[in-house]
Amino acid sequence: FFPGIFIISGLNYMLSPGVTINRDPVRGRHVACTQPLAMGKIIIMEKPFAHSLDAKFTTNMCQTCLCSTDSIIPCTSCNLVAYCCSACQEADRSNHGKECQSIRQVRPHNPTQTLRLMLRVLRRMDMEVQKGDPAVGVAFGELVSHMDQIDVGTKEKYAQMAKLVRDCKLRGEDVAAFDDLKGIISMFCTFEANNFNILNEDMQVVGAGVYLMCTALNHSCTPNAVVTFHGPMLQVRAAKNIHPGEEVTISYIDLAASTDARQQELLPRYFFECRCRLCQRGTDGRQRDMEMGLLLDVVNPMLKEVQMQLDDLRRCILGGHTLRKAEDYSAARVKYAEALGLQKGKLGPHHIFTFETFEGLVQCCIELEDFGEALRHCATSLPLYEWMYSVAGAHPLVGLQYYTHAKLAWLAGEEGSAWASKQRALQILLHTHGPEHALVQGLRAFGPQEGRSPD
Ligand SMILES: [Zn+2]
Ligand SMILES: [Zn+2]
Ligand SMILES: [Zn+2]
């Protein structure tokens, strides 16, 4: 299944043959390849050094394998973690034992997800040191904290959190790192720039993890690789055909954004200015930015008036986003519908506002179980998704949108278009997630099957 596996104890990762982690003055630590990697091929697999679940999921998702089941077994001592079976509980015992005592020690406070992750990291590091394994220490040494670039307010917040971490140290526990407040603050800074959000099948963030090897993957707005999760296991696959000598890159951010917006998201968190092909604003970068902001409005030649309309539209969409986040889907839908009216006939087909409006409308209509309208909007959104993420090769969000469309079309009895969207979703998700992933297996089993005559 996966030739060329090697695992370094304590790190738990595998590189595909021909893939190496290198360092040079220009790119720093980075992932390179010496053999061609076909689209869909696994490049790296890595188990987290430590991970913790978002508070929303701690009681309904297994801490170890991240599955959701109705028969979840909570830890009866703390009720703050849960497991799907006794094997998963046993597998986490070395991590949760002391964590559980810490949680009870600081009651009535509940340690946040980031705090729990820090506890797990400090204790696991200590365990590896006890074992005499230098690999983990070396790997942590490679991570950049950007400590000197982080603003005073954020550092102050981390200092408060560091004190809470110290409070979690158990009586008689001999882990010096708990008392090194400066070290903990620096580690929080490292978390911010290096940790991966763990996503479920719907690309929803369920937790965060420390993946020491995958931090070597650099960012590009035209990445050639994609990250997905199999439980807590991180998998990197080729999203395009990668040629020998090319650097393997992923995107740290959502690529449905203009160059300015992408730069504004990258800089404060990762402290670098992206110099990818799109960000250097060559012909295709400029073309993409222009299309994302293309105005078709000819009724109002006065630029100021156009600008005012755009401001109204932006406010309307942002209002929709805010309401959606607060799970007020019917009010959000009204805002998005209003935005749709405002932009009618005025924006180019790939305008970022149009993309955001449809993205919002589809989700709101599904939440409100208005599947007919969801289907209509979803169908309109498909070419937008294809265009928006084409810079990234095979992209999970495009695959998922086709999957959603297939489900909605199937529900509406439109067997032919359900079949077509299922095939396109499969084509994409096989590359991004691979055939073993539960998402792909669910998609295969769903709705229209081969051998059935499409209408
Ligand atoms: Zn489990
Ligand atoms: Zn517990
Ligand atoms: Zn870029």
Short mmCIF file of C-alpha atoms and ligand atoms in Angstrom, two decimals:
data_model
loop_
_atom_site.label_atom_id
_atom_site.label_comp_id
_atom_site.label_asym_id
_atom_site.label_seq_id
_atom_site.Cartn_x
_atom_site.Cartn_y
_atom_site.Cartn_z
CA PHE A 1 0.00 0.00 0.00
CA PHE A 2 2.74 2.45 0.86
CA PRO A 3 6.27 1.46 -0.14
CA GLY A 4 9.28 3.20 1.32
CA ILE A 5 7.78 3.74 4.75
CA PHE A 6 10.05 4.83 7.49
CA ILE A 7 9.09 6.01 10.91
CA ILE A 8 11.30 7.81 13.35
CA SER A 9 10.23 7.00 16.87
CA GLY A 10 8.30 9.75 18.58
CA LEU A 11 7.63 11.53 15.29
CA ASN A 12 5.46 9.01 13.43
CA TYR A 13 5.58 10.15 9.86
CA MET A 14 6.10 8.62 6.46
CA LEU A 15 7.51 10.17 3.33
CA SER A 16 6.77 8.80 -0.12
CA PRO A 17 9.85 7.60 -2.06
CA GLY A 18 11.66 10.53 -3.65
CA VAL A 19 10.26 13.03 -1.14
CA THR A 20 12.71 14.75 1.19
CA ILE A 21 12.68 17.53 3.76
CA ASN A 22 15.47 19.94 2.84
CA ARG A 23 16.77 23.29 3.92
CA ASP A 24 18.22 26.08 1.83
CA PRO A 25 18.81 29.82 2.36
CA VAL A 26 15.97 30.93 0.07
CA ARG A 27 13.12 28.61 1.01
CA GLY A 28 14.25 27.64 4.50
CA ARG A 29 12.98 24.24 5.55
CA HIS A 30 10.88 22.83 2.72
CA VAL A 31 9.63 19.65 1.09
CA ALA A 32 11.25 18.66 -2.19
CA CYS A 33 10.81 15.74 -4.55
CA THR A 34 13.24 13.92 -6.83
CA GLN A 35 10.67 11.67 -8.52
CA PRO A 36 7.51 12.54 -10.43
CA LEU A 37 4.42 12.47 -8.23
CA ALA A 38 1.16 11.87 -10.07
CA MET A 39 -1.94 13.78 -9.02
CA GLY A 40 -3.58 11.99 -6.09
CA LYS A 41 -0.42 10.28 -4.89
CA ILE A 42 0.37 10.35 -1.17
CA ILE A 43 3.37 12.55 -0.36
CA ILE A 44 3.45 12.57 3.44
CA MET A 45 1.45 10.91 6.19
CA GLU A 46 1.89 12.03 9.76
CA LYS A 47 0.30 11.27 13.10
CA PRO A 48 0.01 14.26 15.41
CA PHE A 49 2.64 14.68 18.08
CA ALA A 50 -0.31 15.90 20.13
CA HIS A 51 -3.83 17.03 19.33
CA SER A 52 -6.89 18.33 21.14
CA LEU A 53 -10.51 18.78 20.16
CA ASP A 54 -12.53 21.96 20.02
CA ALA A 55 -14.82 22.37 23.06
CA LYS A 56 -17.85 21.80 20.79
CA PHE A 57 -16.63 18.27 20.02
CA THR A 58 -15.02 17.03 23.24
CA THR A 59 -18.13 15.18 24.41
CA ASN A 60 -19.45 13.85 21.10
CA MET A 61 -16.28 12.87 19.24
CA CYS A 62 -13.68 10.24 20.09
CA GLN A 63 -10.49 11.92 21.31
CA THR A 64 -8.35 9.17 19.76
CA CYS A 65 -9.83 8.34 16.35
CA LEU A 66 -12.11 11.39 15.95
CA CYS A 67 -15.13 9.35 14.95
CA SER A 68 -18.60 10.47 15.99
CA THR A 69 -20.81 7.77 17.43
CA ASP A 70 -24.03 7.68 19.43
CA SER A 71 -22.50 5.32 21.98
CA ILE A 72 -19.68 7.60 23.04
CA ILE A 73 -17.97 6.80 26.37
CA PRO A 74 -17.07 9.93 28.34
CA CYS A 75 -14.17 9.89 30.80
CA THR A 76 -16.21 9.66 33.99
CA SER A 77 -13.54 11.46 36.03
CA CYS A 78 -13.50 14.73 34.09
CA ASN A 79 -16.33 14.47 31.53
CA LEU A 80 -14.21 16.61 29.23
CA VAL A 81 -13.02 13.94 26.82
CA ALA A 82 -14.79 10.94 25.33
CA TYR A 83 -13.96 7.76 23.43
CA CYS A 84 -15.75 5.52 20.96
CA CYS A 85 -14.47 2.28 22.52
CA SER A 86 -12.25 0.96 25.28
CA ALA A 87 -9.35 0.45 22.84
CA CYS A 88 -9.38 4.17 21.96
CA GLN A 89 -9.56 5.05 25.64
CA GLU A 90 -6.62 2.77 26.38
CA ALA A 91 -4.59 4.27 23.52
CA ASP A 92 -4.97 7.74 25.04
CA ARG A 93 -4.25 6.74 28.63
CA SER A 94 -0.63 7.94 28.63
CA ASN A 95 -1.84 11.36 27.46
CA HIS A 96 -5.08 11.74 29.33
CA GLY A 97 -4.07 10.36 32.74
CA LYS A 98 -2.34 13.49 33.96
CA GLU A 99 -4.46 15.77 31.78
CA CYS A 100 -7.52 14.42 33.59
CA GLN A 101 -5.99 15.22 36.99
CA SER A 102 -5.05 18.71 35.78
CA ILE A 103 -8.59 19.35 34.58
CA ARG A 104 -9.95 18.42 38.01
CA GLN A 105 -7.25 20.42 39.78
CA VAL A 106 -8.27 23.71 38.10
CA ARG A 107 -12.04 23.23 38.48
CA PRO A 108 -14.36 25.13 38.14
CA HIS A 109 -12.35 26.40 35.16
CA ASN A 110 -12.35 24.30 32.02
CA PRO A 111 -9.03 24.42 30.18
CA THR A 112 -9.56 25.64 26.61
CA GLN A 113 -8.60 23.59 23.58
CA THR A 114 -5.29 25.44 23.11
CA LEU A 115 -4.47 25.00 26.79
CA ARG A 116 -5.19 21.28 26.67
CA LEU A 117 -3.00 21.00 23.59
CA MET A 118 -0.17 22.75 25.45
CA LEU A 119 -0.51 20.33 28.39
CA ARG A 120 -0.31 17.38 26.02
CA VAL A 121 2.71 18.80 24.20
CA LEU A 122 4.69 19.59 27.36
CA ARG A 123 4.06 16.16 28.88
CA ARG A 124 4.72 14.29 25.65
CA MET A 125 7.98 16.19 25.15
CA ASP A 126 8.99 15.24 28.66
CA MET A 127 8.17 11.58 27.94
CA GLU A 128 10.30 11.59 24.79
CA VAL A 129 13.20 13.17 26.68
CA GLN A 130 12.87 10.46 29.35
CA LYS A 131 13.08 7.86 26.58
CA GLY A 132 16.29 9.51 25.41
CA ASP A 133 14.93 10.20 21.91
CA PRO A 134 16.56 13.36 20.51
CA ALA A 135 14.43 13.48 17.32
CA VAL A 136 11.53 15.32 18.95
CA GLY A 137 13.72 18.00 20.50
CA VAL A 138 15.43 18.54 17.16
CA ALA A 139 12.07 18.77 15.38
CA PHE A 140 10.76 21.37 17.84
CA GLY A 141 14.01 23.29 17.44
CA GLU A 142 13.23 23.63 13.71
CA LEU A 143 9.96 25.48 14.34
CA VAL A 144 9.90 29.26 14.08
CA SER A 145 7.98 31.12 16.81
CA HIS A 146 8.10 34.70 15.39
CA MET A 147 8.19 35.71 19.05
CA ASP A 148 9.83 39.08 18.30
CA GLN A 149 7.22 39.99 15.66
CA ILE A 150 4.11 39.23 17.70
CA ASP A 151 2.34 42.30 19.10
CA VAL A 152 2.30 43.20 22.79
CA GLY A 153 -1.42 42.49 23.25
CA THR A 154 -1.14 38.95 21.93
CA LYS A 155 1.96 38.29 24.02
CA GLU A 156 0.09 39.54 27.09
CA LYS A 157 -2.71 37.06 26.30
CA TYR A 158 -0.17 34.24 25.97
CA ALA A 159 1.41 35.28 29.29
CA GLN A 160 -1.99 34.87 30.99
CA MET A 161 -2.43 31.49 29.33
CA ALA A 162 1.07 30.43 30.40
CA LYS A 163 0.08 31.05 34.04
CA LEU A 164 -2.99 28.87 33.56
CA VAL A 165 -0.73 26.15 32.15
CA ARG A 166 1.48 26.41 35.23
CA ASP A 167 -1.62 26.02 37.43
CA CYS A 168 -2.22 22.69 35.69
CA LYS A 169 1.06 21.25 36.92
CA LEU A 170 0.27 18.46 39.36
CA ARG A 171 1.63 18.33 42.87
CA GLY A 172 4.85 16.37 42.76
CA GLU A 173 4.98 16.43 38.96
CA ASP A 174 8.55 16.85 37.79
CA VAL A 175 8.24 18.58 34.43
CA ALA A 176 10.41 21.70 34.46
CA ALA A 177 8.73 23.10 31.34
CA PHE A 178 5.63 23.97 33.40
CA ASP A 179 7.55 26.60 35.34
CA ASP A 180 9.28 28.09 32.29
CA LEU A 181 6.67 30.77 31.56
CA LYS A 182 8.77 32.37 28.85
CA GLY A 183 9.22 29.01 27.17
CA ILE A 184 5.46 28.41 27.24
CA ILE A 185 4.74 31.86 25.76
CA SER A 186 7.20 31.12 22.99
CA MET A 187 5.50 27.77 22.41
CA PHE A 188 2.09 29.47 22.10
CA CYS A 189 3.62 31.73 19.43
CA THR A 190 4.94 28.60 17.69
CA PHE A 191 1.46 27.03 17.83
CA GLU A 192 -0.05 30.04 16.05
CA ALA A 193 2.24 29.81 13.04
CA ASN A 194 2.75 26.03 12.87
CA ASN A 195 -0.27 24.10 14.09
CA PHE A 196 -2.74 22.53 11.72
CA ASN A 197 -6.48 22.80 12.15
CA ILE A 198 -7.92 19.30 12.04
CA LEU A 199 -10.90 19.14 9.68
CA ASN A 200 -13.73 16.65 9.52
CA GLU A 201 -15.28 15.31 6.31
CA ASP A 202 -17.25 18.52 5.79
CA MET A 203 -14.05 20.58 6.09
CA GLN A 204 -15.28 21.84 9.44
CA VAL A 205 -12.57 22.59 12.04
CA VAL A 206 -12.90 20.09 14.91
CA GLY A 207 -9.58 20.59 16.66
CA ALA A 208 -5.90 21.38 16.27
CA GLY A 209 -2.74 19.33 16.16
CA VAL A 210 1.03 19.60 16.26
CA TYR A 211 2.50 17.91 13.17
CA LEU A 212 6.23 18.40 13.40
CA MET A 213 7.23 17.21 9.92
CA CYS A 214 4.40 18.75 7.92
CA THR A 215 5.33 22.20 9.23
CA ALA A 216 8.10 21.97 6.62
CA LEU A 217 5.48 22.44 3.89
CA ASN A 218 5.63 25.98 2.58
CA HIS A 219 2.67 28.01 1.40
CA SER A 220 1.74 28.90 -2.15
CA CYS A 221 -1.45 30.45 -3.56
CA THR A 222 -0.99 28.02 -6.47
CA PRO A 223 -0.18 24.95 -4.36
CA ASN A 224 0.53 21.54 -5.87
CA ALA A 225 -0.45 19.51 -2.80
CA VAL A 226 -3.44 19.27 -0.50
CA VAL A 227 -3.90 18.35 3.17
CA THR A 228 -6.71 16.09 4.37
CA PHE A 229 -7.34 14.25 7.63
CA HIS A 230 -8.09 10.60 8.27
CA GLY A 231 -9.13 10.88 11.89
CA PRO A 232 -6.20 12.76 13.42
CA MET A 233 -3.77 11.41 10.76
CA LEU A 234 -2.68 14.13 8.36
CA GLN A 235 -2.25 13.15 4.73
CA VAL A 236 -0.65 15.26 2.04
CA ARG A 237 -1.48 14.30 -1.53
CA ALA A 238 -0.43 15.69 -4.89
CA ALA A 239 -3.21 18.00 -6.14
CA LYS A 240 -1.45 18.31 -9.50
CA ASN A 241 1.18 16.27 -11.30
CA ILE A 242 4.43 17.25 -9.59
CA HIS A 243 7.70 17.10 -11.49
CA PRO A 244 11.11 16.20 -10.07
CA GLY A 245 12.84 19.26 -8.63
CA GLU A 246 9.59 21.07 -7.82
CA GLU A 247 8.94 22.15 -4.26
CA VAL A 248 5.85 20.59 -2.66
CA THR A 249 3.55 23.37 -1.41
CA ILE A 250 0.15 23.64 0.24
CA SER A 251 -2.11 26.64 0.87
CA TYR A 252 -2.38 27.92 4.44
CA ILE A 253 -5.48 29.99 3.66
CA ASP A 254 -8.72 29.92 1.69
CA LEU A 255 -7.81 30.76 -1.89
CA ALA A 256 -11.18 32.32 -2.70
CA ALA A 257 -9.68 35.78 -2.14
CA SER A 258 -7.91 38.54 -4.05
CA THR A 259 -4.14 39.00 -3.80
CA ASP A 260 -4.52 41.88 -1.32
CA ALA A 261 -6.90 39.87 0.85
CA ARG A 262 -4.61 36.83 0.81
CA GLN A 263 -1.57 38.90 1.79
CA GLN A 264 -3.55 40.52 4.60
CA GLU A 265 -4.40 37.11 5.97
CA LEU A 266 -0.92 35.61 5.67
CA LEU A 267 1.20 38.42 7.07
CA PRO A 268 -0.17 38.83 10.62
CA ARG A 269 -0.25 35.11 11.29
CA TYR A 270 2.71 33.69 9.38
CA PHE A 271 4.90 36.78 9.01
CA PHE A 272 5.85 36.42 5.38
CA GLU A 273 4.93 38.03 2.13
CA CYS A 274 3.91 35.38 -0.36
CA ARG A 275 6.00 35.51 -3.52
CA CYS A 276 4.09 32.91 -5.50
CA ARG A 277 3.26 33.38 -9.16
CA LEU A 278 -0.15 34.92 -8.36
CA CYS A 279 1.14 37.25 -5.64
CA GLN A 280 3.87 38.62 -7.89
CA ARG A 281 0.98 39.88 -10.02
CA GLY A 282 2.23 38.55 -13.31
CA THR A 283 -0.28 38.37 -16.12
CA ASP A 284 -2.37 35.57 -14.64
CA GLY A 285 -2.31 37.02 -11.11
CA ARG A 286 -3.54 40.39 -12.37
CA GLN A 287 -6.14 38.73 -14.59
CA ARG A 288 -7.47 36.70 -11.65
CA ASP A 289 -7.68 39.75 -9.37
CA MET A 290 -9.42 41.71 -12.10
CA GLU A 291 -12.02 39.01 -12.69
CA MET A 292 -12.66 38.69 -8.97
CA GLY A 293 -13.45 42.40 -8.83
CA LEU A 294 -14.87 42.83 -12.33
CA LEU A 295 -17.73 45.33 -12.59
CA LEU A 296 -20.18 45.19 -15.46
CA ASP A 297 -22.06 48.24 -14.31
CA VAL A 298 -22.56 50.63 -17.20
CA VAL A 299 -25.62 52.40 -15.84
CA ASN A 300 -23.55 54.41 -13.39
CA PRO A 301 -20.53 55.89 -15.09
CA MET A 302 -19.77 57.92 -11.96
CA LEU A 303 -17.17 55.88 -10.13
CA LYS A 304 -18.29 57.22 -6.76
CA GLU A 305 -21.78 55.89 -7.18
CA VAL A 306 -20.47 52.49 -8.20
CA GLN A 307 -18.26 52.51 -5.12
CA MET A 308 -21.25 53.28 -2.89
CA GLN A 309 -23.18 50.40 -4.37
CA LEU A 310 -20.23 48.10 -3.79
CA ASP A 311 -20.01 49.24 -0.17
CA ASP A 312 -23.73 48.48 0.30
CA LEU A 313 -23.21 45.08 -1.24
CA ARG A 314 -20.18 44.32 0.93
CA ARG A 315 -22.11 45.31 4.07
CA CYS A 316 -24.98 43.12 3.03
CA ILE A 317 -22.77 40.05 2.49
CA LEU A 318 -20.84 40.62 5.71
CA GLY A 319 -24.19 40.92 7.51
CA GLY A 320 -25.13 37.54 6.05
CA HIS A 321 -21.82 36.01 7.20
CA THR A 322 -22.30 37.33 10.75
CA LEU A 323 -25.86 36.02 11.02
CA ARG A 324 -24.83 32.67 9.57
CA LYS A 325 -22.03 32.35 12.10
CA ALA A 326 -24.62 33.00 14.83
CA GLU A 327 -26.70 30.20 13.23
CA ASP A 328 -29.59 32.55 12.43
CA TYR A 329 -29.97 31.03 8.98
CA SER A 330 -33.29 32.59 8.01
CA ALA A 331 -32.06 36.14 8.70
CA ALA A 332 -28.75 35.33 6.98
CA ARG A 333 -30.60 34.04 3.95
CA VAL A 334 -32.58 37.30 3.71
CA LYS A 335 -29.28 39.23 3.68
CA TYR A 336 -27.74 37.02 1.00
CA ALA A 337 -30.90 37.23 -1.12
CA GLU A 338 -30.75 41.01 -0.80
CA ALA A 339 -27.09 40.89 -1.87
CA LEU A 340 -28.06 38.80 -4.87
CA GLY A 341 -30.59 41.46 -5.89
CA LEU A 342 -28.06 44.28 -5.46
CA GLN A 343 -25.44 42.64 -7.67
CA LYS A 344 -27.74 41.42 -10.43
CA GLY A 345 -26.25 42.25 -13.83
CA LYS A 346 -23.55 44.41 -12.29
CA LEU A 347 -20.70 42.04 -11.50
CA GLY A 348 -18.54 39.79 -13.65
CA PRO A 349 -19.21 36.04 -13.48
CA HIS A 350 -16.25 35.36 -11.18
CA HIS A 351 -16.69 38.24 -8.77
CA ILE A 352 -15.72 37.35 -5.22
CA PHE A 353 -19.01 38.85 -3.93
CA THR A 354 -21.00 36.55 -6.20
CA PHE A 355 -19.01 33.57 -4.95
CA GLU A 356 -19.56 34.52 -1.31
CA THR A 357 -23.28 35.17 -1.86
CA PHE A 358 -23.91 31.76 -3.41
CA GLU A 359 -21.71 29.97 -0.91
CA GLY A 360 -23.82 31.54 1.87
CA LEU A 361 -27.16 30.97 0.16
CA VAL A 362 -26.53 27.26 -0.41
CA GLN A 363 -25.65 26.61 3.22
CA CYS A 364 -28.55 28.68 4.59
CA CYS A 365 -31.11 26.98 2.32
CA ILE A 366 -29.81 23.55 3.35
CA GLU A 367 -29.95 24.46 7.04
CA LEU A 368 -33.51 25.71 6.54
CA GLU A 369 -34.33 22.52 4.61
CA ASP A 370 -35.42 24.43 1.54
CA PHE A 371 -33.75 21.88 -0.71
CA GLY A 372 -35.33 23.06 -3.95
CA GLU A 373 -33.84 26.52 -3.63
CA ALA A 374 -30.55 25.07 -2.34
CA LEU A 375 -30.34 22.95 -5.50
CA ARG A 376 -30.88 25.98 -7.74
CA HIS A 377 -28.17 28.03 -6.01
CA CYS A 378 -25.81 25.08 -5.75
CA ALA A 379 -26.04 24.43 -9.50
CA THR A 380 -25.20 28.09 -10.18
CA SER A 381 -22.25 27.92 -7.77
CA LEU A 382 -20.49 24.96 -9.43
CA PRO A 383 -18.69 26.83 -12.24
CA LEU A 384 -17.74 29.52 -9.71
CA TYR A 385 -16.15 26.91 -7.45
CA GLU A 386 -14.32 25.34 -10.38
CA TRP A 387 -12.92 28.71 -11.41
CA MET A 388 -12.06 29.94 -7.92
CA TYR A 389 -10.01 26.89 -6.92
CA SER A 390 -8.57 25.95 -10.32
CA VAL A 391 -5.25 27.50 -9.19
CA ALA A 392 -4.96 24.69 -6.63
CA GLY A 393 -5.53 21.67 -8.91
CA ALA A 394 -7.82 19.11 -7.28
CA HIS A 395 -9.49 20.92 -4.36
CA PRO A 396 -11.66 19.35 -1.63
CA LEU A 397 -14.12 22.26 -1.51
CA VAL A 398 -14.93 21.83 -5.21
CA GLY A 399 -15.40 18.09 -4.73
CA LEU A 400 -17.65 18.68 -1.72
CA GLN A 401 -19.77 21.23 -3.60
CA TYR A 402 -20.36 18.67 -6.37
CA TYR A 403 -21.20 16.08 -3.71
CA THR A 404 -23.75 18.49 -2.21
CA HIS A 405 -25.19 19.14 -5.65
CA ALA A 406 -25.43 15.41 -6.33
CA LYS A 407 -27.33 14.88 -3.07
CA LEU A 408 -29.73 17.77 -3.72
CA ALA A 409 -30.35 16.68 -7.32
CA TRP A 410 -30.94 13.09 -6.19
CA LEU A 411 -33.45 14.32 -3.62
CA ALA A 412 -35.26 16.29 -6.33
CA GLY A 413 -35.41 13.20 -8.54
CA GLU A 414 -32.99 14.64 -11.11
CA GLU A 415 -31.15 11.39 -11.59
CA GLY A 416 -29.08 12.47 -14.59
CA SER A 417 -27.53 15.53 -13.00
CA ALA A 418 -27.08 13.67 -9.70
CA TRP A 419 -25.06 11.06 -11.58
CA ALA A 420 -22.94 13.66 -13.40
CA SER A 421 -22.14 15.56 -10.19
CA LYS A 422 -21.37 12.35 -8.33
CA GLN A 423 -18.84 11.42 -11.02
CA ARG A 424 -17.15 14.84 -10.90
CA ALA A 425 -17.09 14.75 -7.08
CA LEU A 426 -15.52 11.28 -7.17
CA GLN A 427 -12.91 12.36 -9.69
CA ILE A 428 -11.80 15.23 -7.43
CA LEU A 429 -12.11 13.58 -4.01
CA LEU A 430 -10.28 10.43 -5.14
CA HIS A 431 -7.31 12.70 -5.78
CA THR A 432 -7.60 14.79 -2.62
CA HIS A 433 -8.67 12.11 -0.13
CA GLY A 434 -7.83 8.77 -1.76
CA PRO A 435 -10.07 5.71 -2.18
CA GLU A 436 -9.85 4.56 1.47
CA HIS A 437 -11.25 7.75 2.96
CA ALA A 438 -14.69 7.43 4.56
CA LEU A 439 -15.87 10.47 2.61
CA VAL A 440 -15.07 8.81 -0.72
CA GLN A 441 -16.56 5.48 0.36
CA GLY A 442 -19.74 7.28 1.43
CA LEU A 443 -19.87 9.07 -1.91
CA ARG A 444 -19.42 5.81 -3.83
CA ALA A 445 -22.27 4.16 -1.95
CA PHE A 446 -24.58 7.14 -2.30
CA GLY A 447 -27.46 7.52 -4.77
CA PRO A 448 -27.07 6.78 -8.47
CA GLN A 449 -25.04 3.62 -9.12
CA GLU A 450 -23.17 2.34 -12.13
CA GLY A 451 -25.14 0.11 -14.48
CA ARG A 452 -28.24 2.14 -13.89
CA SER A 453 -29.35 4.03 -16.95
CA PRO A 454 -29.16 7.76 -16.29
CA ASP A 455 -32.19 9.69 -17.43
ZN ZN B 1 -12.19 6.02 18.72
ZN ZN B 2 -10.72 12.50 32.27
ZN ZN B 3 0.75 33.87 -3.09
#
